[in-house]
Amino acid sequence: MNDTILLVDDEDSVITYLEKELQYEGYQVLVAQDGEAAVTTYEAHVTDISLIILDWMLPKLDGLEVMRRVRRQAAVPIIMMTARDYVGDKVSGLDTGADDYITKPFDIEELLARIRVILRRKSTPTVHDSYAVGDLQIDTRTRQVMYGSTKVQLTQREFELLLTLVAANGEAMTRDELLDHVWGVDFDGQINIVDVYIRFVRNKFKDAVGDDSADFIETIRGVGYRIDESKLNKSATNK
């Protein structure tokens, strides 16, 4: 069965062009031309849609609000498509939950390549439904993170970063690997975004627990990061 893409943009010319190109590539295409229609269409076809191409500037609800509402229901891949090319806007879009970001005008072959990469990554079973590593428990379906009996609130990006490290089963991951797995985009060389979010995750656990006892993300100098399972008291088990 061909993948279904929800295409959200308010410009008729963009919709016509991209719908034709996507259908030519074999994708099923659903179209929405404002934010409210995008949410309604997604909710009506939630089990069918494999990916969303989402414009930032939309009538009724902007792209960020559409993404927030979709993310409350599922982790369907989203490519943010917009004329906004300021780095701060990219950070906002990616941190709100976008898997990738493409700036207008763009070459259709680049967009198609990004779609293929995301769908290929989505189809590869890289994570389990849940993880239990000592005191740390992660449910990938509800996106709930527990440390002992304490619930730790993480943003979408922080959750994906933690999950990627845990799924590596104690092996070190480079910053490039984390950038690719979590952000899924060439981030203009600002690879230090990984270090920034590692600090965010560490601080979230510290604040939740009340001290540094939950600092289980180990920095491997010159390499990247890994989960130090010895600091989680038990050996890793995946469910």
PDB file of C-alpha atoms in Angstrom:
ATOM      1  CA  MET A   1       0.000   0.000   0.000  1.00  0.00           C
ATOM      2  CA  ASN A   2       1.383   3.419  -0.997  1.00  0.00           C
ATOM      3  CA  ASP A   3       2.199   5.956   1.691  1.00  0.00           C
ATOM      4  CA  THR A   4      -0.319   8.740   2.198  1.00  0.00           C
ATOM      5  CA  ILE A   5       0.930  12.299   2.596  1.00  0.00           C
ATOM      6  CA  LEU A   6      -1.109  15.158   4.018  1.00  0.00           C
ATOM      7  CA  LEU A   7      -0.123  18.309   2.119  1.00  0.00           C
ATOM      8  CA  VAL A   8      -0.973  21.555   3.918  1.00  0.00           C
ATOM      9  CA  ASP A   9      -0.515  24.901   2.148  1.00  0.00           C
ATOM     10  CA  ASP A  10      -2.789  27.849   1.371  1.00  0.00           C
ATOM     11  CA  GLU A  11      -1.368  28.633  -2.081  1.00  0.00           C
ATOM     12  CA  ASP A  12      -3.236  26.994  -4.967  1.00  0.00           C
ATOM     13  CA  SER A  13      -0.167  26.968  -7.208  1.00  0.00           C
ATOM     14  CA  VAL A  14       1.944  25.206  -4.568  1.00  0.00           C
ATOM     15  CA  ILE A  15      -0.778  22.646  -3.875  1.00  0.00           C
ATOM     16  CA  THR A  16      -1.293  21.902  -7.575  1.00  0.00           C
ATOM     17  CA  TYR A  17       2.406  21.503  -8.284  1.00  0.00           C
ATOM     18  CA  LEU A  18       3.312  19.405  -5.235  1.00  0.00           C
ATOM     19  CA  GLU A  19       0.226  17.220  -5.437  1.00  0.00           C
ATOM     20  CA  LYS A  20       1.065  16.355  -9.047  1.00  0.00           C
ATOM     21  CA  GLU A  21       4.719  15.604  -8.222  1.00  0.00           C
ATOM     22  CA  LEU A  22       3.887  13.503  -5.168  1.00  0.00           C
ATOM     23  CA  GLN A  23       1.272  11.491  -7.043  1.00  0.00           C
ATOM     24  CA  TYR A  24       3.755  10.924  -9.859  1.00  0.00           C
ATOM     25  CA  GLU A  25       6.114   9.420  -7.268  1.00  0.00           C
ATOM     26  CA  GLY A  26       3.378   7.023  -6.201  1.00  0.00           C
ATOM     27  CA  TYR A  27       2.159   8.719  -3.025  1.00  0.00           C
ATOM     28  CA  GLN A  28      -1.484   9.111  -2.067  1.00  0.00           C
ATOM     29  CA  VAL A  29      -2.124  12.790  -1.311  1.00  0.00           C
ATOM     30  CA  LEU A  30      -4.631  14.486   0.980  1.00  0.00           C
ATOM     31  CA  VAL A  31      -4.869  18.277   0.823  1.00  0.00           C
ATOM     32  CA  ALA A  32      -5.747  20.958   3.376  1.00  0.00           C
ATOM     33  CA  GLN A  33      -5.498  24.699   2.752  1.00  0.00           C
ATOM     34  CA  ASP A  34      -5.838  26.100   6.267  1.00  0.00           C
ATOM     35  CA  GLY A  35      -4.811  25.061   9.764  1.00  0.00           C
ATOM     36  CA  GLU A  36      -8.225  23.961  10.972  1.00  0.00           C
ATOM     37  CA  ALA A  37      -8.776  21.841   7.860  1.00  0.00           C
ATOM     38  CA  ALA A  38      -5.352  20.277   8.395  1.00  0.00           C
ATOM     39  CA  VAL A  39      -6.217  19.157  11.930  1.00  0.00           C
ATOM     40  CA  THR A  40      -9.657  17.909  10.856  1.00  0.00           C
ATOM     41  CA  THR A  41      -8.228  15.985   7.892  1.00  0.00           C
ATOM     42  CA  TYR A  42      -5.511  14.448  10.033  1.00  0.00           C
ATOM     43  CA  GLU A  43      -7.985  13.326  12.700  1.00  0.00           C
ATOM     44  CA  ALA A  44     -10.209  11.753  10.034  1.00  0.00           C
ATOM     45  CA  HIS A  45      -7.313   9.810   8.495  1.00  0.00           C
ATOM     46  CA  VAL A  46      -4.977   9.384  11.453  1.00  0.00           C
ATOM     47  CA  THR A  47      -4.252   5.709  10.759  1.00  0.00           C
ATOM     48  CA  ASP A  48      -3.607   6.283   7.048  1.00  0.00           C
ATOM     49  CA  ILE A  49      -1.308   9.313   6.984  1.00  0.00           C
ATOM     50  CA  SER A  50       2.400   8.451   6.855  1.00  0.00           C
ATOM     51  CA  LEU A  51       3.796  11.988   6.690  1.00  0.00           C
ATOM     52  CA  ILE A  52       2.674  15.626   6.766  1.00  0.00           C
ATOM     53  CA  ILE A  53       4.145  18.420   4.653  1.00  0.00           C
ATOM     54  CA  LEU A  54       3.129  21.507   6.589  1.00  0.00           C
ATOM     55  CA  ASP A  55       3.416  25.171   5.637  1.00  0.00           C
ATOM     56  CA  TRP A  56       4.209  27.573   8.502  1.00  0.00           C
ATOM     57  CA  MET A  57       1.995  30.528   7.516  1.00  0.00           C
ATOM     58  CA  LEU A  58      -1.601  29.311   7.273  1.00  0.00           C
ATOM     59  CA  PRO A  59      -5.062  30.833   7.738  1.00  0.00           C
ATOM     60  CA  LYS A  60      -7.042  30.060  10.939  1.00  0.00           C
ATOM     61  CA  LEU A  61      -4.239  28.100  12.664  1.00  0.00           C
ATOM     62  CA  ASP A  62      -0.559  28.526  11.867  1.00  0.00           C
ATOM     63  CA  GLY A  63       1.716  25.584  11.192  1.00  0.00           C
ATOM     64  CA  LEU A  64       3.171  25.515  14.700  1.00  0.00           C
ATOM     65  CA  GLU A  65      -0.277  25.244  16.285  1.00  0.00           C
ATOM     66  CA  VAL A  66      -1.282  22.531  13.813  1.00  0.00           C
ATOM     67  CA  MET A  67       1.875  20.635  14.749  1.00  0.00           C
ATOM     68  CA  ARG A  68       1.172  20.970  18.471  1.00  0.00           C
ATOM     69  CA  ARG A  69      -2.330  19.538  18.038  1.00  0.00           C
ATOM     70  CA  VAL A  70      -1.135  16.677  15.854  1.00  0.00           C
ATOM     71  CA  ARG A  71       1.652  15.860  18.313  1.00  0.00           C
ATOM     72  CA  ARG A  72      -0.905  15.401  21.106  1.00  0.00           C
ATOM     73  CA  GLN A  73      -2.254  12.429  19.161  1.00  0.00           C
ATOM     74  CA  ALA A  74       0.686  10.776  17.417  1.00  0.00           C
ATOM     75  CA  ALA A  75       4.294  11.090  16.313  1.00  0.00           C
ATOM     76  CA  VAL A  76       3.604  11.159  12.564  1.00  0.00           C
ATOM     77  CA  PRO A  77       6.621  12.612  10.702  1.00  0.00           C
ATOM     78  CA  ILE A  78       6.261  16.290   9.756  1.00  0.00           C
ATOM     79  CA  ILE A  79       8.269  18.333   7.262  1.00  0.00           C
ATOM     80  CA  MET A  80       7.892  22.068   7.887  1.00  0.00           C
ATOM     81  CA  MET A  81       7.754  23.958   4.602  1.00  0.00           C
ATOM     82  CA  THR A  82       8.134  27.732   4.799  1.00  0.00           C
ATOM     83  CA  ALA A  83       9.738  30.871   3.415  1.00  0.00           C
ATOM     84  CA  ARG A  84      11.121  31.680   6.878  1.00  0.00           C
ATOM     85  CA  ASP A  85      14.859  30.919   6.794  1.00  0.00           C
ATOM     86  CA  TYR A  86      16.008  32.559  10.031  1.00  0.00           C
ATOM     87  CA  VAL A  87      17.854  30.028  12.210  1.00  0.00           C
ATOM     88  CA  GLY A  88      15.709  30.913  15.220  1.00  0.00           C
ATOM     89  CA  ASP A  89      12.597  29.986  13.249  1.00  0.00           C
ATOM     90  CA  LYS A  90      14.150  26.645  12.332  1.00  0.00           C
ATOM     91  CA  VAL A  91      14.835  25.968  16.001  1.00  0.00           C
ATOM     92  CA  SER A  92      11.231  26.848  16.897  1.00  0.00           C
ATOM     93  CA  GLY A  93       9.830  24.624  14.167  1.00  0.00           C
ATOM     94  CA  LEU A  94      12.053  21.665  14.951  1.00  0.00           C
ATOM     95  CA  ASP A  95      11.614  21.981  18.694  1.00  0.00           C
ATOM     96  CA  THR A  96       7.835  22.128  18.391  1.00  0.00           C
ATOM     97  CA  GLY A  97       7.968  18.728  16.727  1.00  0.00           C
ATOM     98  CA  ALA A  98       8.989  18.972  13.079  1.00  0.00           C
ATOM     99  CA  ASP A  99      11.185  16.144  11.809  1.00  0.00           C
ATOM    100  CA  ASP A 100      12.662  18.235   9.025  1.00  0.00           C
ATOM    101  CA  TYR A 101      12.574  21.750   7.647  1.00  0.00           C
ATOM    102  CA  ILE A 102      12.740  22.958   4.057  1.00  0.00           C
ATOM    103  CA  THR A 103      12.846  26.601   2.986  1.00  0.00           C
ATOM    104  CA  LYS A 104      10.952  27.978  -0.004  1.00  0.00           C
ATOM    105  CA  PRO A 105      11.853  28.142  -2.803  1.00  0.00           C
ATOM    106  CA  PHE A 106      13.266  24.632  -2.980  1.00  0.00           C
ATOM    107  CA  ASP A 107      14.095  22.025  -5.582  1.00  0.00           C
ATOM    108  CA  ILE A 108      11.434  19.307  -5.772  1.00  0.00           C
ATOM    109  CA  GLU A 109      14.124  16.624  -5.849  1.00  0.00           C
ATOM    110  CA  GLU A 110      15.393  17.810  -2.473  1.00  0.00           C
ATOM    111  CA  LEU A 111      11.910  17.586  -0.956  1.00  0.00           C
ATOM    112  CA  LEU A 112      11.375  14.117  -2.421  1.00  0.00           C
ATOM    113  CA  ALA A 113      14.730  12.976  -1.036  1.00  0.00           C
ATOM    114  CA  ARG A 114      13.833  14.243   2.425  1.00  0.00           C
ATOM    115  CA  ILE A 115      10.502  12.434   2.235  1.00  0.00           C
ATOM    116  CA  ARG A 116      12.223   9.181   1.292  1.00  0.00           C
ATOM    117  CA  VAL A 117      14.727   9.494   4.152  1.00  0.00           C
ATOM    118  CA  ILE A 118      12.016  10.140   6.743  1.00  0.00           C
ATOM    119  CA  LEU A 119       9.739   7.349   5.535  1.00  0.00           C
ATOM    120  CA  ARG A 120      12.666   4.933   5.373  1.00  0.00           C
ATOM    121  CA  ARG A 121      13.620   5.833   8.940  1.00  0.00           C
ATOM    122  CA  LYS A 122       9.988   5.485  10.037  1.00  0.00           C
ATOM    123  CA  SER A 123       9.673   2.025   8.481  1.00  0.00           C
ATOM    124  CA  THR A 124      12.781   0.727  10.256  1.00  0.00           C
ATOM    125  CA  PRO A 125      11.926  -0.626  13.732  1.00  0.00           C
ATOM    126  CA  THR A 126      14.666   1.045  15.743  1.00  0.00           C
ATOM    127  CA  VAL A 127      12.867   1.319  19.065  1.00  0.00           C
ATOM    128  CA  HIS A 128      10.663  -0.823  21.269  1.00  0.00           C
ATOM    129  CA  ASP A 129       7.248   0.057  22.681  1.00  0.00           C
ATOM    130  CA  SER A 130       8.840   0.605  26.070  1.00  0.00           C
ATOM    131  CA  TYR A 131      12.187   0.578  27.813  1.00  0.00           C
ATOM    132  CA  ALA A 132      13.175  -0.132  31.376  1.00  0.00           C
ATOM    133  CA  VAL A 133      16.756   0.666  32.284  1.00  0.00           C
ATOM    134  CA  GLY A 134      17.097   0.479  36.037  1.00  0.00           C
ATOM    135  CA  ASP A 135      15.140   3.375  37.529  1.00  0.00           C
ATOM    136  CA  LEU A 136      14.383   4.821  34.097  1.00  0.00           C
ATOM    137  CA  GLN A 137      11.205   3.822  32.268  1.00  0.00           C
ATOM    138  CA  ILE A 138      10.162   5.105  28.848  1.00  0.00           C
ATOM    139  CA  ASP A 139       6.852   4.369  27.134  1.00  0.00           C
ATOM    140  CA  THR A 140       7.195   5.278  23.459  1.00  0.00           C
ATOM    141  CA  ARG A 141       3.450   4.988  22.825  1.00  0.00           C
ATOM    142  CA  THR A 142       2.352   7.486  25.483  1.00  0.00           C
ATOM    143  CA  ARG A 143       5.745   9.281  25.393  1.00  0.00           C
ATOM    144  CA  GLN A 144       5.847   9.105  29.170  1.00  0.00           C
ATOM    145  CA  VAL A 145       9.165   9.145  31.025  1.00  0.00           C
ATOM    146  CA  MET A 146       9.466   7.978  34.633  1.00  0.00           C
ATOM    147  CA  TYR A 147      12.482   7.993  36.931  1.00  0.00           C
ATOM    148  CA  GLY A 148      11.509   5.694  39.757  1.00  0.00           C
ATOM    149  CA  SER A 149       8.106   6.996  40.844  1.00  0.00           C
ATOM    150  CA  THR A 150       8.775  10.498  39.465  1.00  0.00           C
ATOM    151  CA  LYS A 151       7.347  11.607  36.138  1.00  0.00           C
ATOM    152  CA  VAL A 152       9.779  13.676  34.081  1.00  0.00           C
ATOM    153  CA  GLN A 153       8.246  16.137  31.623  1.00  0.00           C
ATOM    154  CA  LEU A 154      10.244  16.429  28.386  1.00  0.00           C
ATOM    155  CA  THR A 155       9.621  18.342  25.186  1.00  0.00           C
ATOM    156  CA  GLN A 156       9.270  16.452  21.899  1.00  0.00           C
ATOM    157  CA  ARG A 157      12.904  17.032  20.995  1.00  0.00           C
ATOM    158  CA  GLU A 158      14.205  16.173  24.480  1.00  0.00           C
ATOM    159  CA  PHE A 159      12.189  12.942  24.454  1.00  0.00           C
ATOM    160  CA  GLU A 160      13.561  11.907  21.055  1.00  0.00           C
ATOM    161  CA  LEU A 161      17.114  12.638  22.192  1.00  0.00           C
ATOM    162  CA  LEU A 162      16.754  10.563  25.343  1.00  0.00           C
ATOM    163  CA  LEU A 163      15.027   7.736  23.479  1.00  0.00           C
ATOM    164  CA  THR A 164      17.772   7.632  20.832  1.00  0.00           C
ATOM    165  CA  LEU A 165      20.462   7.326  23.490  1.00  0.00           C
ATOM    166  CA  VAL A 166      18.567   4.640  25.420  1.00  0.00           C
ATOM    167  CA  ALA A 167      17.876   2.644  22.236  1.00  0.00           C
ATOM    168  CA  ALA A 168      21.634   2.526  21.590  1.00  0.00           C
ATOM    169  CA  ASN A 169      21.913   0.035  24.487  1.00  0.00           C
ATOM    170  CA  GLY A 170      24.807   1.719  26.240  1.00  0.00           C
ATOM    171  CA  GLU A 171      26.859   2.420  23.115  1.00  0.00           C
ATOM    172  CA  ALA A 172      28.238   5.914  22.537  1.00  0.00           C
ATOM    173  CA  MET A 173      26.617   8.009  19.830  1.00  0.00           C
ATOM    174  CA  THR A 174      28.412  10.834  18.087  1.00  0.00           C
ATOM    175  CA  ARG A 175      26.935  14.298  17.842  1.00  0.00           C
ATOM    176  CA  ASP A 176      26.489  13.783  14.087  1.00  0.00           C
ATOM    177  CA  GLU A 177      24.528  10.587  14.692  1.00  0.00           C
ATOM    178  CA  LEU A 178      22.323  12.261  17.281  1.00  0.00           C
ATOM    179  CA  LEU A 179      21.753  15.221  15.000  1.00  0.00           C
ATOM    180  CA  ASP A 180      20.699  12.910  12.176  1.00  0.00           C
ATOM    181  CA  HIS A 181      18.453  10.678  14.303  1.00  0.00           C
ATOM    182  CA  VAL A 182      16.792  13.399  16.357  1.00  0.00           C
ATOM    183  CA  TRP A 183      16.736  16.460  14.110  1.00  0.00           C
ATOM    184  CA  GLY A 184      16.904  14.691  10.777  1.00  0.00           C
ATOM    185  CA  VAL A 185      18.314  17.705   8.960  1.00  0.00           C
ATOM    186  CA  ASP A 186      21.618  19.406   8.198  1.00  0.00           C
ATOM    187  CA  PHE A 187      21.428  22.053  10.883  1.00  0.00           C
ATOM    188  CA  ASP A 188      23.651  24.680   9.251  1.00  0.00           C
ATOM    189  CA  GLY A 189      26.735  23.291  11.010  1.00  0.00           C
ATOM    190  CA  GLN A 190      25.395  24.198  14.459  1.00  0.00           C
ATOM    191  CA  ILE A 191      26.130  20.803  15.882  1.00  0.00           C
ATOM    192  CA  ASN A 192      26.319  22.296  19.385  1.00  0.00           C
ATOM    193  CA  ILE A 193      22.505  22.134  19.406  1.00  0.00           C
ATOM    194  CA  VAL A 194      23.028  18.534  20.579  1.00  0.00           C
ATOM    195  CA  ASP A 195      25.057  19.715  23.578  1.00  0.00           C
ATOM    196  CA  VAL A 196      22.395  22.303  24.389  1.00  0.00           C
ATOM    197  CA  TYR A 197      19.633  19.695  24.456  1.00  0.00           C
ATOM    198  CA  ILE A 198      21.725  17.230  26.424  1.00  0.00           C
ATOM    199  CA  ARG A 199      21.968  19.949  29.064  1.00  0.00           C
ATOM    200  CA  PHE A 200      18.213  20.501  28.888  1.00  0.00           C
ATOM    201  CA  VAL A 201      17.538  16.796  29.491  1.00  0.00           C
ATOM    202  CA  ARG A 202      20.012  16.616  32.351  1.00  0.00           C
ATOM    203  CA  ASN A 203      18.420  19.648  33.986  1.00  0.00           C
ATOM    204  CA  LYS A 204      14.911  18.215  33.605  1.00  0.00           C
ATOM    205  CA  PHE A 205      15.938  15.069  35.491  1.00  0.00           C
ATOM    206  CA  LYS A 206      17.839  17.067  38.102  1.00  0.00           C
ATOM    207  CA  ASP A 207      14.828  19.310  38.715  1.00  0.00           C
ATOM    208  CA  ALA A 208      12.420  16.358  38.872  1.00  0.00           C
ATOM    209  CA  VAL A 209      14.529  14.285  41.259  1.00  0.00           C
ATOM    210  CA  GLY A 210      15.869  17.203  43.262  1.00  0.00           C
ATOM    211  CA  ASP A 211      19.590  16.442  42.987  1.00  0.00           C
ATOM    212  CA  ASP A 212      22.273  15.141  40.603  1.00  0.00           C
ATOM    213  CA  SER A 213      21.588  11.450  41.263  1.00  0.00           C
ATOM    214  CA  ALA A 214      19.784  11.118  37.923  1.00  0.00           C
ATOM    215  CA  ASP A 215      22.751  12.321  35.852  1.00  0.00           C
ATOM    216  CA  PHE A 216      23.163   9.142  33.830  1.00  0.00           C
ATOM    217  CA  ILE A 217      24.057  10.691  30.460  1.00  0.00           C
ATOM    218  CA  GLU A 218      27.807  10.291  30.118  1.00  0.00           C
ATOM    219  CA  THR A 219      29.922  12.609  27.988  1.00  0.00           C
ATOM    220  CA  ILE A 220      32.488  10.682  25.944  1.00  0.00           C
ATOM    221  CA  ARG A 221      35.158  13.261  25.245  1.00  0.00           C
ATOM    222  CA  GLY A 222      35.933  13.589  21.557  1.00  0.00           C
ATOM    223  CA  VAL A 223      33.036  11.276  20.622  1.00  0.00           C
ATOM    224  CA  GLY A 224      29.614  12.205  21.952  1.00  0.00           C
ATOM    225  CA  TYR A 225      27.277  10.756  24.563  1.00  0.00           C
ATOM    226  CA  ARG A 226      26.033   7.470  25.975  1.00  0.00           C
ATOM    227  CA  ILE A 227      23.727   6.208  28.702  1.00  0.00           C
ATOM    228  CA  ASP A 228      25.759   5.052  31.709  1.00  0.00           C
ATOM    229  CA  GLU A 229      23.602   2.129  32.767  1.00  0.00           C
ATOM    230  CA  SER A 230      25.634   1.598  35.948  1.00  0.00           C
ATOM    231  CA  LYS A 231      24.161   4.843  37.287  1.00  0.00           C
ATOM    232  CA  LEU A 232      20.666   3.506  36.758  1.00  0.00           C
ATOM    233  CA  ASN A 233      21.252   0.683  39.250  1.00  0.00           C
ATOM    234  CA  LYS A 234      20.105  -2.186  37.035  1.00  0.00           C
ATOM    235  CA  SER A 235      20.995  -3.774  33.707  1.00  0.00           C
ATOM    236  CA  ALA A 236      19.004  -2.645  30.676  1.00  0.00           C
ATOM    237  CA  THR A 237      15.947  -4.605  29.660  1.00  0.00           C
ATOM    238  CA  ASN A 238      13.761  -3.869  26.661  1.00  0.00           C
ATOM    239  CA  LYS A 239      10.157  -4.784  26.394  1.00  0.00           C
TER     240      LYS A 239
END
